Tab-separated table of C-alpha atoms in Angstrom:
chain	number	residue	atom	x	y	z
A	1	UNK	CA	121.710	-22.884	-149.439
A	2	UNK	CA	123.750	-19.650	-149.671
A	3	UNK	CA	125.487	-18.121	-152.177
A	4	UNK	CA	128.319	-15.697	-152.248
A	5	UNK	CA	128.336	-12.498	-154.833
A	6	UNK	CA	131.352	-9.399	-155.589
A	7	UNK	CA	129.919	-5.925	-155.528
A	8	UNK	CA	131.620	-2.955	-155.637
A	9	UNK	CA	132.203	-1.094	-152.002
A	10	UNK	CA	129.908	1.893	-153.335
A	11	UNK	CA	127.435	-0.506	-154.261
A	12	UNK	CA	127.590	-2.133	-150.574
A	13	UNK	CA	126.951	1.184	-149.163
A	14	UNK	CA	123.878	1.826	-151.796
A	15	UNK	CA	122.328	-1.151	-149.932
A	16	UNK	CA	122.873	-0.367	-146.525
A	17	UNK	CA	121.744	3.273	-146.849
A	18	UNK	CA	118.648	1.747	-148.600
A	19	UNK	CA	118.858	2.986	-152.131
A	20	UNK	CA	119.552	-0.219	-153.877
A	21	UNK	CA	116.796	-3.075	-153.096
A	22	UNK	CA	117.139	-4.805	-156.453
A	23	UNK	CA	120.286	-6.391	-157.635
A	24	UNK	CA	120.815	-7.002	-161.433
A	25	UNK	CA	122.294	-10.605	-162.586
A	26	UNK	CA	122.752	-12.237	-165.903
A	27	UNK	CA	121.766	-15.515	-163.920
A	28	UNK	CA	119.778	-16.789	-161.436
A	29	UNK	CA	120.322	-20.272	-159.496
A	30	UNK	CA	117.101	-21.935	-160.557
A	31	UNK	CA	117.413	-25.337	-158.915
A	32	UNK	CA	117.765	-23.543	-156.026
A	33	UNK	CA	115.253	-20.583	-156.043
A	34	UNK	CA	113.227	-21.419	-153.128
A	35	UNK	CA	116.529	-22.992	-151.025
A	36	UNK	CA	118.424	-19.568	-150.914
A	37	UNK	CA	118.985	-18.557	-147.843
A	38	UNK	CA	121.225	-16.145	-147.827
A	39	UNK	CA	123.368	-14.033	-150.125
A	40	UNK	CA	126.865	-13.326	-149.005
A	41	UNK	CA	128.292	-9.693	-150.516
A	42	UNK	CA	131.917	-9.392	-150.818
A	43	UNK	CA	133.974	-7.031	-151.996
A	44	UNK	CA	136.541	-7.325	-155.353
A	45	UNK	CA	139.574	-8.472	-153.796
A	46	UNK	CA	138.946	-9.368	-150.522
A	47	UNK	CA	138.147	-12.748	-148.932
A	48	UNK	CA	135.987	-11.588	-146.254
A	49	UNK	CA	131.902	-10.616	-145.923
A	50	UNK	CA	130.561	-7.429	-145.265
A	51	UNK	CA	126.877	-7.780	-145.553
A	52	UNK	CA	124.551	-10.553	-146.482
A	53	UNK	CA	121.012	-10.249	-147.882
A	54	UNK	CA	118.038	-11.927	-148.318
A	55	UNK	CA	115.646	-12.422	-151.741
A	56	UNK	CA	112.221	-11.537	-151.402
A	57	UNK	CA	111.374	-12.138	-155.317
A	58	UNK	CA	112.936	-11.906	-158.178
A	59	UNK	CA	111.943	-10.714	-161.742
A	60	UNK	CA	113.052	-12.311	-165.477
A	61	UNK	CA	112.851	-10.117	-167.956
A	62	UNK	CA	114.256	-9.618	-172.040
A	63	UNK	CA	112.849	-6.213	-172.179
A	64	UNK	CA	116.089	-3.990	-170.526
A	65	UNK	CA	114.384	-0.518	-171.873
A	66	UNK	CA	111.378	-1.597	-169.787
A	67	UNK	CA	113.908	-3.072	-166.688
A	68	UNK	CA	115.853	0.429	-167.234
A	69	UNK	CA	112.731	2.606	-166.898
A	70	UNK	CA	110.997	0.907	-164.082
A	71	UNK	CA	113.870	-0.062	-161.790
A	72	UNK	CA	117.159	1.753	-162.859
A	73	UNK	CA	116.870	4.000	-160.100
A	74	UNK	CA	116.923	1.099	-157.683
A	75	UNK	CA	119.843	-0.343	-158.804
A	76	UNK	CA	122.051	2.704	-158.640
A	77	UNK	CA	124.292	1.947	-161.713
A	78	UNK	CA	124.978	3.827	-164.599
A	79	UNK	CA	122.773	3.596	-167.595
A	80	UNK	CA	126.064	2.885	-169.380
A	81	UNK	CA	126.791	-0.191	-166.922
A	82	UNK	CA	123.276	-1.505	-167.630
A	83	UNK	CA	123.472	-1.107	-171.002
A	84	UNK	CA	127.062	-3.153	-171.366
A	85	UNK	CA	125.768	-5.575	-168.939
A	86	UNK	CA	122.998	-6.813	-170.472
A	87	UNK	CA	124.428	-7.065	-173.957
A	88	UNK	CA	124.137	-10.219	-175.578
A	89	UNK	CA	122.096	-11.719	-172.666
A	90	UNK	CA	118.898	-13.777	-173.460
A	91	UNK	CA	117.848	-12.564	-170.268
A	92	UNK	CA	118.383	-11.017	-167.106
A	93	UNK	CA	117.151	-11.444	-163.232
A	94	UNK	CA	116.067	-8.081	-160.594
A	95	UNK	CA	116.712	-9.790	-157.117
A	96	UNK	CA	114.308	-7.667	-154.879
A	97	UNK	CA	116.688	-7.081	-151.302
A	98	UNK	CA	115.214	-8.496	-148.347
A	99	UNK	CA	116.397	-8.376	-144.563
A	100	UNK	CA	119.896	-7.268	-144.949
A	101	UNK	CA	122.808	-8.341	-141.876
A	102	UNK	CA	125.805	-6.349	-141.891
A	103	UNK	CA	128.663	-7.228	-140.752
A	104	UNK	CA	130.372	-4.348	-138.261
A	105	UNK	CA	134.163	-6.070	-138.766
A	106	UNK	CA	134.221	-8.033	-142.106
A	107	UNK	CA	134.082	-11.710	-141.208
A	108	UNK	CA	136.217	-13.935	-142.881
A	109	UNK	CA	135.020	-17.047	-145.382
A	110	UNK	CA	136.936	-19.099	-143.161
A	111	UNK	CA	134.133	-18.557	-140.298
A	112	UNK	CA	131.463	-19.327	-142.459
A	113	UNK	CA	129.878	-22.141	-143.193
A	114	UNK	CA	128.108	-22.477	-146.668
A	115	UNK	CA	125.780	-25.502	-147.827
A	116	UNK	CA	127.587	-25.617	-151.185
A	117	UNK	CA	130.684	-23.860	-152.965
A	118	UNK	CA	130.573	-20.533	-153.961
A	119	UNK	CA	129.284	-19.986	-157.783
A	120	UNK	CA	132.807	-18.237	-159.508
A	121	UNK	CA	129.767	-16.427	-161.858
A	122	UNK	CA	128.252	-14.761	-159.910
A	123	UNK	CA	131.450	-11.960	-159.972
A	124	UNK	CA	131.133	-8.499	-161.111
């Protein structure tokens, strides 16, 4: 299965340059957890992929002072973000970056072929 996520363009470039390895979500597919294949970025606003990733592991966690202090330097957001983000949210999910393909002209959805429809969620 893959699934399609929105990141901001800085954030794209965070993951390329290898600063960010571990995305932050307030959900996590879990009937599929082992079936991801891939995870398609996109940008706000624009219907085509830049970069896909893989999931090596992922973390669950309810303690976001613990999350903050262990891995906010690997997700390169603002403390501020975080904190907003994960208010009000039994929980939250680290997705550890994998093998990352990048796109060098953004392909559009139309050329891609996905195993099921994209999750409207999972948008920043």
């Amino acid at each position: 299965m893959n699934i399609i996520i929105t990141l901001p363009q800085e954030l794209i470039a965070d993951i390329l340059n290898g600063h960010k390895t571990i995305e932050l979500r307030k959900r996590y597919p879990l009937l599929y957890r082992e079936d991801i294949d891939w995870v398609y970025v996109v940008t706000k606003g624009k219907a085509t992929v830049q970069l896909a990733f893989q999931i090596t592991g992922y973390i669950q966690s309810n303690m976001y002072n613990h999350v903050w202090k262990f891995y906010g330097k690997r997700l390169c957001i603002p403390y501020d973000w975080f904190a907003k983000y994960t208010q009000n949210v039994p929980s939250i999910y680290l997705w550890q970056i994998g093998t990352i393909a990048y796109a060098e002209k953004p392909i559009p959805f139309s050329d891609i072929k996905f195993n099921e429809k994209a999750p409207q969620s999972y948008v920043y």
